[in-house]
Short mmCIF file of C-alpha atoms in Angstrom, two decimals:
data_model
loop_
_atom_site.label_atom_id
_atom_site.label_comp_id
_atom_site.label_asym_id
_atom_site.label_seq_id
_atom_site.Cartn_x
_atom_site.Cartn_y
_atom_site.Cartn_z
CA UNK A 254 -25.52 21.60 45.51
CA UNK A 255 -24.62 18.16 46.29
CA UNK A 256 -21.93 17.60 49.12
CA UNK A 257 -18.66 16.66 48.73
CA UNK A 258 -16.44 17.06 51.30
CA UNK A 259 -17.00 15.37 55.08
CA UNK A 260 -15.04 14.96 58.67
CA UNK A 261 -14.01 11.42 59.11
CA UNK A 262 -16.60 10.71 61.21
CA UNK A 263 -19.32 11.09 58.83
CA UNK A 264 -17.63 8.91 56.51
CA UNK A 265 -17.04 5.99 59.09
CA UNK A 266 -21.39 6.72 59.44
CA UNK A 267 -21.89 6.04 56.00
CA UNK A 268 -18.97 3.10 55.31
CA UNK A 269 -21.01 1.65 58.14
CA UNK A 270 -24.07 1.98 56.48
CA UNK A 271 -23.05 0.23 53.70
CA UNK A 272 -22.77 2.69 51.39
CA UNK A 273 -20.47 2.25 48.35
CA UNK A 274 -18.39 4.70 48.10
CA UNK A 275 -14.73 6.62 46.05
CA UNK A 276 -12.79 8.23 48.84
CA UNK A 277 -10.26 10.88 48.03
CA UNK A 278 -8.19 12.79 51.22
CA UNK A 279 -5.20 12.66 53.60
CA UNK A 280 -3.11 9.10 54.42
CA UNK A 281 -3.63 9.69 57.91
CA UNK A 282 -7.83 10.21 57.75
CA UNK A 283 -8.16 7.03 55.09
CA UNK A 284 -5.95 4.76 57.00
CA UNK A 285 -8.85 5.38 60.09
CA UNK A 286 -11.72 4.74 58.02
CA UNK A 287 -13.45 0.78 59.21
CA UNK A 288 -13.97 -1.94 56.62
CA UNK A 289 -16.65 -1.39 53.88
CA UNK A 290 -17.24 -0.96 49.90
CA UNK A 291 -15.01 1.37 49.10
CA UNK A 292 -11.45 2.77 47.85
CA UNK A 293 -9.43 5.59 48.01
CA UNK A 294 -6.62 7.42 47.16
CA UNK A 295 -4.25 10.04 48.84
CA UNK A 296 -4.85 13.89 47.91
CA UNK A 297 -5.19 17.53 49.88
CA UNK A 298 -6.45 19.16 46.44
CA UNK A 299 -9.84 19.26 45.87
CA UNK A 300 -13.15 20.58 43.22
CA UNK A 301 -15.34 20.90 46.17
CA UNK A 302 -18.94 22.21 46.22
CA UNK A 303 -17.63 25.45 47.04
CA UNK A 304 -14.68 25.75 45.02
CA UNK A 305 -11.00 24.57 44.68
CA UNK A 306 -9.89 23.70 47.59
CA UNK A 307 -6.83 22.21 49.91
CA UNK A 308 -7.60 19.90 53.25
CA UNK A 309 -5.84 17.88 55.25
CA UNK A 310 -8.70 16.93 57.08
CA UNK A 311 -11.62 16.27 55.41
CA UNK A 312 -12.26 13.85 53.09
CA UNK A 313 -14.01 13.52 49.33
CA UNK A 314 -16.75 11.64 48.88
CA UNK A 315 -18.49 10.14 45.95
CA UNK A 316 -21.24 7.76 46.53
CA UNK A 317 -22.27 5.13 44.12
CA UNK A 318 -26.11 5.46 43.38
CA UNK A 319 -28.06 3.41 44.98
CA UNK A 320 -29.53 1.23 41.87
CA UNK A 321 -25.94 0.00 40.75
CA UNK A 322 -26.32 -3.58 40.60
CA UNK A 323 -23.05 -4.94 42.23
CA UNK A 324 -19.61 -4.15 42.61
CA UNK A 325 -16.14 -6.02 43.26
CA UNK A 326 -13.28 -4.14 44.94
CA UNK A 327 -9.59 -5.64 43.83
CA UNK A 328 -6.42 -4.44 44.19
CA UNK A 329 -3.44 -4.69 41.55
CA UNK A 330 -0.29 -5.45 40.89
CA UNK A 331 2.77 -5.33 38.34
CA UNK A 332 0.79 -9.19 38.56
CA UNK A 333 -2.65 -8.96 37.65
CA UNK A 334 -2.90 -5.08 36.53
CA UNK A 335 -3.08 -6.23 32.60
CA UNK A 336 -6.57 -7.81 33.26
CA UNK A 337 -7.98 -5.11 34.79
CA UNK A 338 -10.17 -4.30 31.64
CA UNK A 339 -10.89 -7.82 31.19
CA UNK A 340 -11.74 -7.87 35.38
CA UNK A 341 -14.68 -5.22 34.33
CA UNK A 342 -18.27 -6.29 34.37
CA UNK A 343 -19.98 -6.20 30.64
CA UNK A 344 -22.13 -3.83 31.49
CA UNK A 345 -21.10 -1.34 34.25
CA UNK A 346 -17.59 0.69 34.80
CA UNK A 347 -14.54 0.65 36.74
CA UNK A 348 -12.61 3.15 38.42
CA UNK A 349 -9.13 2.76 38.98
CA UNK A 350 -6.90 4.51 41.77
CA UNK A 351 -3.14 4.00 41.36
CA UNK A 352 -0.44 5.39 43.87
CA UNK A 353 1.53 8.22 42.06
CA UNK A 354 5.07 7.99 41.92
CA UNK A 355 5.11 4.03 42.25
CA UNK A 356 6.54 1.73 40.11
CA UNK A 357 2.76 0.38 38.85
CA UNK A 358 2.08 3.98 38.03
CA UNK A 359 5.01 4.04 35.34
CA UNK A 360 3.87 0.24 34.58
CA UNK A 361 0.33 1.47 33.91
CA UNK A 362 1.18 4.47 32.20
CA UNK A 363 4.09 2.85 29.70
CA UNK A 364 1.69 -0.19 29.46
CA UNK A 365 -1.64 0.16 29.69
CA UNK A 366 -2.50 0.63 25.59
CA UNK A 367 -1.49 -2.89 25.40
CA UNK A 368 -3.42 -4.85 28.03
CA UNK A 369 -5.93 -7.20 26.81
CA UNK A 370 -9.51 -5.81 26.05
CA UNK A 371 -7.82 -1.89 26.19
CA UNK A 372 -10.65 0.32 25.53
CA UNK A 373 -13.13 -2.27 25.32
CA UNK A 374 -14.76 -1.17 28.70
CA UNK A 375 -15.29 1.87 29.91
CA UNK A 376 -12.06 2.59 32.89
CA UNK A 377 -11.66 6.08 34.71
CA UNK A 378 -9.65 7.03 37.91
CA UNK A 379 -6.72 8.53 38.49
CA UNK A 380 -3.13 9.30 40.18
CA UNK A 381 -2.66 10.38 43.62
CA UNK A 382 -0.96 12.21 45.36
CA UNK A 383 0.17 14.61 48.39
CA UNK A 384 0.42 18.09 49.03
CA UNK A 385 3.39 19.52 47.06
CA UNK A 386 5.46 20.44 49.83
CA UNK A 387 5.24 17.33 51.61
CA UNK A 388 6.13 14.75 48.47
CA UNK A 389 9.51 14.13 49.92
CA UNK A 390 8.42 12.89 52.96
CA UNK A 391 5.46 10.99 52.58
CA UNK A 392 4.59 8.62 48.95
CA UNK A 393 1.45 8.59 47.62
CA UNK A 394 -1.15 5.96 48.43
CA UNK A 395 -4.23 3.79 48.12
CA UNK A 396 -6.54 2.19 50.61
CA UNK A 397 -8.58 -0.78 49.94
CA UNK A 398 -12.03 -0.91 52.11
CA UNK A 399 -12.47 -4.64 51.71
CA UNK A 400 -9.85 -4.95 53.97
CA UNK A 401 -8.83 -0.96 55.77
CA UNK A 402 -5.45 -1.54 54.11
CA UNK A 403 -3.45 1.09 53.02
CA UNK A 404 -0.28 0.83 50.04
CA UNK A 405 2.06 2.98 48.47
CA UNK A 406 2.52 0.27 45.52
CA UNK A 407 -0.59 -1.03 45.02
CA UNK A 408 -3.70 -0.03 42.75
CA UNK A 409 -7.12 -0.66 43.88
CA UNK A 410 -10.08 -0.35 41.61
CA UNK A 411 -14.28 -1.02 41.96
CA UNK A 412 -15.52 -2.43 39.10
CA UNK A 413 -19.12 -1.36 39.21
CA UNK A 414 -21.78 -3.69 37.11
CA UNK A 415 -24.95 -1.20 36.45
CA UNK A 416 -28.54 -2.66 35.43
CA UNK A 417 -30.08 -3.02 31.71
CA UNK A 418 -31.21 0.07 30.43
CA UNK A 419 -28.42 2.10 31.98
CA UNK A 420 -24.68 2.78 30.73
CA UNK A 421 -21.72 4.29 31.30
CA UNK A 422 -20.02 6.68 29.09
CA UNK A 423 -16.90 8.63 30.01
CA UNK A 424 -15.66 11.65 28.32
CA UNK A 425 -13.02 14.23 28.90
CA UNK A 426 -12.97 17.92 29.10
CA UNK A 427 -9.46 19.35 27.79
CA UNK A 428 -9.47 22.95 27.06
CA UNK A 429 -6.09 22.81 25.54
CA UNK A 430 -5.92 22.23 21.72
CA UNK A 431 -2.90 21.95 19.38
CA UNK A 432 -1.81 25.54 18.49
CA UNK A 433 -0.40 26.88 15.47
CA UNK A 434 3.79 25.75 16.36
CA UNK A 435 6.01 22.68 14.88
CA UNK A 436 5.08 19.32 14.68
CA UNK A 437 6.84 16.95 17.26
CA UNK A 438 7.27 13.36 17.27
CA UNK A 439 9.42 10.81 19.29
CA UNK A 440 11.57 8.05 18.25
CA UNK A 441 11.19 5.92 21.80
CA UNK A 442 7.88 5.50 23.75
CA UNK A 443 8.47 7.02 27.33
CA UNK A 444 8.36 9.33 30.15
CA UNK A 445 11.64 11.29 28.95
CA UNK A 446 13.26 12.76 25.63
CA UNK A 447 16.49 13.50 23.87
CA UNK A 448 15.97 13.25 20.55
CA UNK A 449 12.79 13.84 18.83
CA UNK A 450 11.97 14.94 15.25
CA UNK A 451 11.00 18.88 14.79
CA UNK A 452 8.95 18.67 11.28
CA UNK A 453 10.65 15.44 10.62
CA UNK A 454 14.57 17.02 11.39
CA UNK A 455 16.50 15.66 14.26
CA UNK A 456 17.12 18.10 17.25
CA UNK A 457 17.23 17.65 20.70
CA UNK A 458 14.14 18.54 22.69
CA UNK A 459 15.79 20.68 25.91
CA UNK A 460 17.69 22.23 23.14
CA UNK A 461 14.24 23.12 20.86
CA UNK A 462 12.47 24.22 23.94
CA UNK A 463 14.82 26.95 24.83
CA UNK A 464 15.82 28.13 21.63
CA UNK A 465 11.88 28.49 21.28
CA UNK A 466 11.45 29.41 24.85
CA UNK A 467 8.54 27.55 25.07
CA UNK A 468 6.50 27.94 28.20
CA UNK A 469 6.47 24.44 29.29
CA UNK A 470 3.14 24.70 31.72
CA UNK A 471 1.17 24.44 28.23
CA UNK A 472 1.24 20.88 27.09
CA UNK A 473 1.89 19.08 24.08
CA UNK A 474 -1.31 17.95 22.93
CA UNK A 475 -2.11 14.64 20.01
CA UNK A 476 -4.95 14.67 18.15
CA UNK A 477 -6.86 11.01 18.58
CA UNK A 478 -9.35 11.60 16.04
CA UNK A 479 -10.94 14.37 17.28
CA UNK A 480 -10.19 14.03 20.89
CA UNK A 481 -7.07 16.18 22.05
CA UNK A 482 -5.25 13.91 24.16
CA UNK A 483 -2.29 16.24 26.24
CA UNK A 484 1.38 15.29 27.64
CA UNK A 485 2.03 17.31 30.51
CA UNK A 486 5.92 18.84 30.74
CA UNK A 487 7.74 17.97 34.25
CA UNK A 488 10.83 19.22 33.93
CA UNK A 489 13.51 20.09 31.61
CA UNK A 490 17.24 19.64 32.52
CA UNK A 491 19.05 21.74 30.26
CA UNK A 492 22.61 20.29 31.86
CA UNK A 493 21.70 16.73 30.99
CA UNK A 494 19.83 17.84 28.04
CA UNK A 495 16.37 16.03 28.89
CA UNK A 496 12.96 16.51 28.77
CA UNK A 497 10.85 14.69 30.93
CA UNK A 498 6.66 14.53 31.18
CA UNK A 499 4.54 13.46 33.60
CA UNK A 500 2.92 10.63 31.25
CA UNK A 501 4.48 9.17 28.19
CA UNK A 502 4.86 10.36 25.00
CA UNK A 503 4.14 7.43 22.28
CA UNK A 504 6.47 6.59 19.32
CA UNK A 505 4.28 6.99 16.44
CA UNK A 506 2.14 10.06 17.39
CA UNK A 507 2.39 13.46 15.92
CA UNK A 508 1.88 16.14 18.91
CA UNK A 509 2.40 19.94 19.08
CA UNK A 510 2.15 22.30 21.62
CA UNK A 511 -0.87 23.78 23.18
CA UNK A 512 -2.02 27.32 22.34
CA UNK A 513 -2.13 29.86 24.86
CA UNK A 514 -4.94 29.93 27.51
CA UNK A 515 -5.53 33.42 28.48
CA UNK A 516 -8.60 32.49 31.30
CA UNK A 517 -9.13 28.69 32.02
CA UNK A 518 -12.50 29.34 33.78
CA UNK A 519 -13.76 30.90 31.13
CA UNK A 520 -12.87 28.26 28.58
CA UNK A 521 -13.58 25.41 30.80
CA UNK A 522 -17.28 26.98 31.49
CA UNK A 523 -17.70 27.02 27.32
CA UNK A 524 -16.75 23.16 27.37
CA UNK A 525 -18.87 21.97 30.31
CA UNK A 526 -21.82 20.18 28.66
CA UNK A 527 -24.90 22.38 29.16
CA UNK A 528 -27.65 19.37 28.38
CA UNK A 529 -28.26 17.97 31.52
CA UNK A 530 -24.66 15.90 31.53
CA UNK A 531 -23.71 17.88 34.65
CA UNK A 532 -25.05 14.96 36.75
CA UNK A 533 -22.11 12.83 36.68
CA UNK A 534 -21.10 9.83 38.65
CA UNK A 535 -17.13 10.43 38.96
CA UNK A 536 -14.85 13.33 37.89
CA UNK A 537 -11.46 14.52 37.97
CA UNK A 538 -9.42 17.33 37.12
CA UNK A 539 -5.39 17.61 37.48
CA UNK A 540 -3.24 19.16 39.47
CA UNK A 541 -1.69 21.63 37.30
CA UNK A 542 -4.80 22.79 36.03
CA UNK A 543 -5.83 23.71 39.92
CA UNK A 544 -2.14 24.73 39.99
CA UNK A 545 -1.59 27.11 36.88
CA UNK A 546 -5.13 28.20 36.60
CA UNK A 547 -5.28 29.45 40.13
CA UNK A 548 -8.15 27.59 41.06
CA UNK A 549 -7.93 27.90 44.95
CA UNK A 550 -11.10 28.83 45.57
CA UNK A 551 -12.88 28.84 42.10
CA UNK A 552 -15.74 26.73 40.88
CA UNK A 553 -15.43 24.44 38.44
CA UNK A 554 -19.50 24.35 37.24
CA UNK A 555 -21.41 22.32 39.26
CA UNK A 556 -18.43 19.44 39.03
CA UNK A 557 -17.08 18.20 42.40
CA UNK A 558 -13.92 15.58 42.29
CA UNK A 559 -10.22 14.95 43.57
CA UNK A 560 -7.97 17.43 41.67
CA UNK A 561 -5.01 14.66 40.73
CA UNK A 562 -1.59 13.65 39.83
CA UNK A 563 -3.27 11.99 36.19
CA UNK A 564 -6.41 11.12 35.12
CA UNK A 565 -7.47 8.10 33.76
CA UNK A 566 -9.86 7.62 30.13
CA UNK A 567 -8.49 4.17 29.66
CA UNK A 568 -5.13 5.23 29.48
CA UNK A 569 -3.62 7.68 31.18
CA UNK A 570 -3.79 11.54 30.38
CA UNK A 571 -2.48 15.11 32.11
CA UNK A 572 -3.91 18.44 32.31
CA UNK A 573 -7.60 17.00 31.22
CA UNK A 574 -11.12 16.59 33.36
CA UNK A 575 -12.41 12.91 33.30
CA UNK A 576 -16.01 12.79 34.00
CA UNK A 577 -18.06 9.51 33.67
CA UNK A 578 -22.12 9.66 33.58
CA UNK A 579 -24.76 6.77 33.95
CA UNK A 580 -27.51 7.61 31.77
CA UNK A 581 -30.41 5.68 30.44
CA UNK A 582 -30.55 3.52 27.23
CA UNK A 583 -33.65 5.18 24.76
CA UNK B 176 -25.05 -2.70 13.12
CA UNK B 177 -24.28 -5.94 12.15
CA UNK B 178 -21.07 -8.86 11.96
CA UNK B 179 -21.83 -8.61 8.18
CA UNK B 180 -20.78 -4.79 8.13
CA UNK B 181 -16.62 -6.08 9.59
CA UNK B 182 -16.74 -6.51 5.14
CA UNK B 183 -16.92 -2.68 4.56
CA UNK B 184 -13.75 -1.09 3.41
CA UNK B 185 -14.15 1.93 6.10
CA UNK B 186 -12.50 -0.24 9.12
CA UNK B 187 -9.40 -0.91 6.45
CA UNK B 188 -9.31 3.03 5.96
CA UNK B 189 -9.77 3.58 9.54
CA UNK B 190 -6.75 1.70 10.45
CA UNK B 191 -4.50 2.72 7.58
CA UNK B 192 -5.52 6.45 8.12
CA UNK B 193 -6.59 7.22 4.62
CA UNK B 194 -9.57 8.26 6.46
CA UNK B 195 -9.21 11.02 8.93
CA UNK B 196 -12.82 11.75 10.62
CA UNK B 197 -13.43 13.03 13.80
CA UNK B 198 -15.28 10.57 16.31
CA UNK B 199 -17.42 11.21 18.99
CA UNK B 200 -17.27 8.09 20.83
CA UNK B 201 -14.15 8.22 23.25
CA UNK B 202 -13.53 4.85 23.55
CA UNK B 203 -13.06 4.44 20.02
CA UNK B 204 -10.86 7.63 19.46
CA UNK B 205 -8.28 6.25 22.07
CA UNK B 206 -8.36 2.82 20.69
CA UNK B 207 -8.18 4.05 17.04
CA UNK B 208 -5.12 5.33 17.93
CA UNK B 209 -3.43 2.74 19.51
CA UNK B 210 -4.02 0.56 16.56
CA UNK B 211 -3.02 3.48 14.11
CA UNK B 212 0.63 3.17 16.01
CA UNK B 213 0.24 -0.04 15.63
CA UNK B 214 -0.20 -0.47 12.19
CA UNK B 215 2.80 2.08 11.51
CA UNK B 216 5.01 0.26 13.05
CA UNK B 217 3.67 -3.32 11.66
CA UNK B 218 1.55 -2.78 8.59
CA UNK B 219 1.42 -6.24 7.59
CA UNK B 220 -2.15 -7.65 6.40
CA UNK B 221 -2.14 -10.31 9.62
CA UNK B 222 -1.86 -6.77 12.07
CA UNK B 223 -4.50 -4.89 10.38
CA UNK B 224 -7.00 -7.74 10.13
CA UNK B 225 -6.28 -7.79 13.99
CA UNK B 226 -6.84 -4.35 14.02
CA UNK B 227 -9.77 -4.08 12.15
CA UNK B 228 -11.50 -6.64 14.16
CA UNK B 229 -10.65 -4.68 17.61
CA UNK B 230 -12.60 -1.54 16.65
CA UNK B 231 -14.96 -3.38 14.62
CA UNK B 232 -15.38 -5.05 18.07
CA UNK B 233 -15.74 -2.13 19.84
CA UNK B 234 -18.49 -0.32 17.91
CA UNK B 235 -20.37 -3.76 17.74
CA UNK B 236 -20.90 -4.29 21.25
CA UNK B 237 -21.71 -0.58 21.75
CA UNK B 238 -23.74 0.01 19.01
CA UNK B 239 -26.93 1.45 20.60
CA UNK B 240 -24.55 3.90 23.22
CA UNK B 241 -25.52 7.56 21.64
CA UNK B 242 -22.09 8.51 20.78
CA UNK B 243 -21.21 5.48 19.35
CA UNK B 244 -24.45 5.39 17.25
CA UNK B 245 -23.10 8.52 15.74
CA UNK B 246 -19.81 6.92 14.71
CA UNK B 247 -21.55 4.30 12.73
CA UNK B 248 -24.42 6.94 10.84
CA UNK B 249 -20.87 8.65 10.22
CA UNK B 250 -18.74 5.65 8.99
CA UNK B 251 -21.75 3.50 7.45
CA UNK B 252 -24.55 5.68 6.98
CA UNK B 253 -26.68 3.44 8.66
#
């Protein structure tokens, strides 16, 4: 199997080499790392070739292939961050890193179904982060390789143009689904909840959840036509009676709760495609899958990537794998 | 695929939800339901014209991608 995870050193080797490259690892290895073609984002979590792991000191790797056609590294912005679909070449991809915990992250999140040409081209990436214990010292981050810079506000993305005959298609692997509870909608767009509407009656969510005693590590999950798109739960403060998530919930959308998962290897194994799609370019996988699936130490298939503070399909999600694969026109 | 198919009726039923089908195209299912909100909250004939031509769009310019070809045998038999 393919690997994933080098010393800084080896990285430097191939930056130097011109090699274009999606860095994931520690602020203090990335903000070493010379000039070259590639970006990066703070994490200690990782799918590595030989399992779920946690490192301070090595880094994640994922090298472009070699027949990509061009690229252009930018960074964002609460400026320019709304064209960064529009930014993307018309036939290629971009992948998108944004500093968790910053003010673009909520900007992105809150915003991003509205920015001109949403959807129209295919965007993954995802949220850093830190290691848990260490969030109140040190802010998540992104370094650009254009310029060895390093932010805790800023997004940088590669927009990646690929050849004729070859495209990009990204798809998600969510093993949660909507299970069998109430139906649970929200009068405001937003990252926190009083009020929402239990089978159309007014109650207030911290209220519902512990009447119900609801295990809040099992999302709530919308179905987007087929595609179960989840809301992670962060926290709910039963002395200010609010419920807050770890991406937005949208006015408009009917969710429920996720059933039970009684063995997330197991189910994610089902769900990995079988037909040759395990070649993929970029993947990631969140945080509190690695975190409530015990994944130390457990492979996920033969798919390597940073585990993440949210993933990116064009908008951002929770608790889901993002995977993106080049594959050839017929 | 052609500009000539933005005239069927399944993009209006799309939008307006009458028609509830499961895509495969990802893309499409997170767009869809952007415009679906959308349209809840403003169902005037200006916003789903608008609407209609975003995921009309969409499948136009990604007609021969395999999941997306799959969408359109689904939504226009052809």
């Amino acid at each position: 199997m393919k690997k994933t995870m080098f010393k800084i050193e080896e990285v430097a080797k191939l930056i130097e080499k011109d090699k274009v490259l999606l860095l994931a690892g520690d602020e203090n290895l990335l903000k070493k790392l010379p000039k070259g073609n590639w970006i990066g984002g703070t994490i200690p979590y990782f799918m590595s070739e030989k399992g779920g792991m946690v490192t301070k000191d090595m880094i994640l790797v994922n090298e472009m292939p070699d027949f990509i056609k061009s690229i252009k590294c930018q960074a964002y912005d609460a400026t320019n961050v709304h064209a960064i679909y529009n930014d993307g070449f018309e036939n290629g991809f971009t992948v998108i890193i944004v500093p968790g915990m910053s003010d673009l992250h909520l900007s992105f999140a809150n915003n991003a179904t509205d920015f001109d040409g949403f959807a129209t081209k295919p965007l993954v990436g995802w949220i850093s982060g830190g290691l848990l214990a260490d969030l109140n010292q040190r802010a998540p981050g992104t370094a650009f390789g254009p310029e060895a810079t390093f932010s805790n506000d800023r997004a940088v993305a590669m927009h990646i143009e690929l050849p004729k005959g070859k495209y990009a298609q990204t798809s998600i692997i969510n093993i949660f689904s909507q299970g069998n509870g109430d139906q649970i909608e929200f009068p405001k767009s937003g990252f926190t909840a009083t009020e929402v509407l239990i089978n159309g009656q007014k109650r207030n969510f911290a209220d519902y959840i512990a009447e119900k005693k609801l295990d809040i590590r099992l999302p709530l999950v919308a179905d987007y036509s087929g595609s179960m798109i989840n809301i992670s739960f962060q926290h709910v403060d039963q002395a200010k009676k609010v419920v807050s998530f770890y991406a937005p919930v949208f006015e408009g959308v009917v969710y429920k709760q996720a059933g039970k998962i009684e063995n997330y290897i197991h189910k994610f194994s089902k769900q990995v495609p079988s037909n040759g799609k395990q070649n993929l370019t970029f993947s990631c996988n969140c945080i509190l899958n690695f975190l409530y699936s015990e994944l130390e130490g457990k492979k996920t298939g033969s798919i390597t990537g940073p585990f993440t503070f949210g993933e990116i399909a064009y908008q951002l999600l929770n608790q889901t794998m993002v995977n993106l694969e080049i594959a050839d026109l017929s | 695929m052609e500009q000539s198919d933005f005239n069927h009726p399944v993009w209006n039923d799309l939008i307006n939800g009458t028609l509830q089908v499961k895509l495969n195209y990802l893309a499409a299912n997170i767009l869809l339901s952007r415009l679906r909100i959308r349209h809840k909250l403003n169902p005037s004939d200006d916003e789903i014209e608008a609407s209609k031509k975003e995921i009309f769009s969409l499948y136009l310019k990604s007609k021969d991608l395999p999941d997306a070809k799959a969408d359109i045998q689904l939504l226009l038999n052809k």
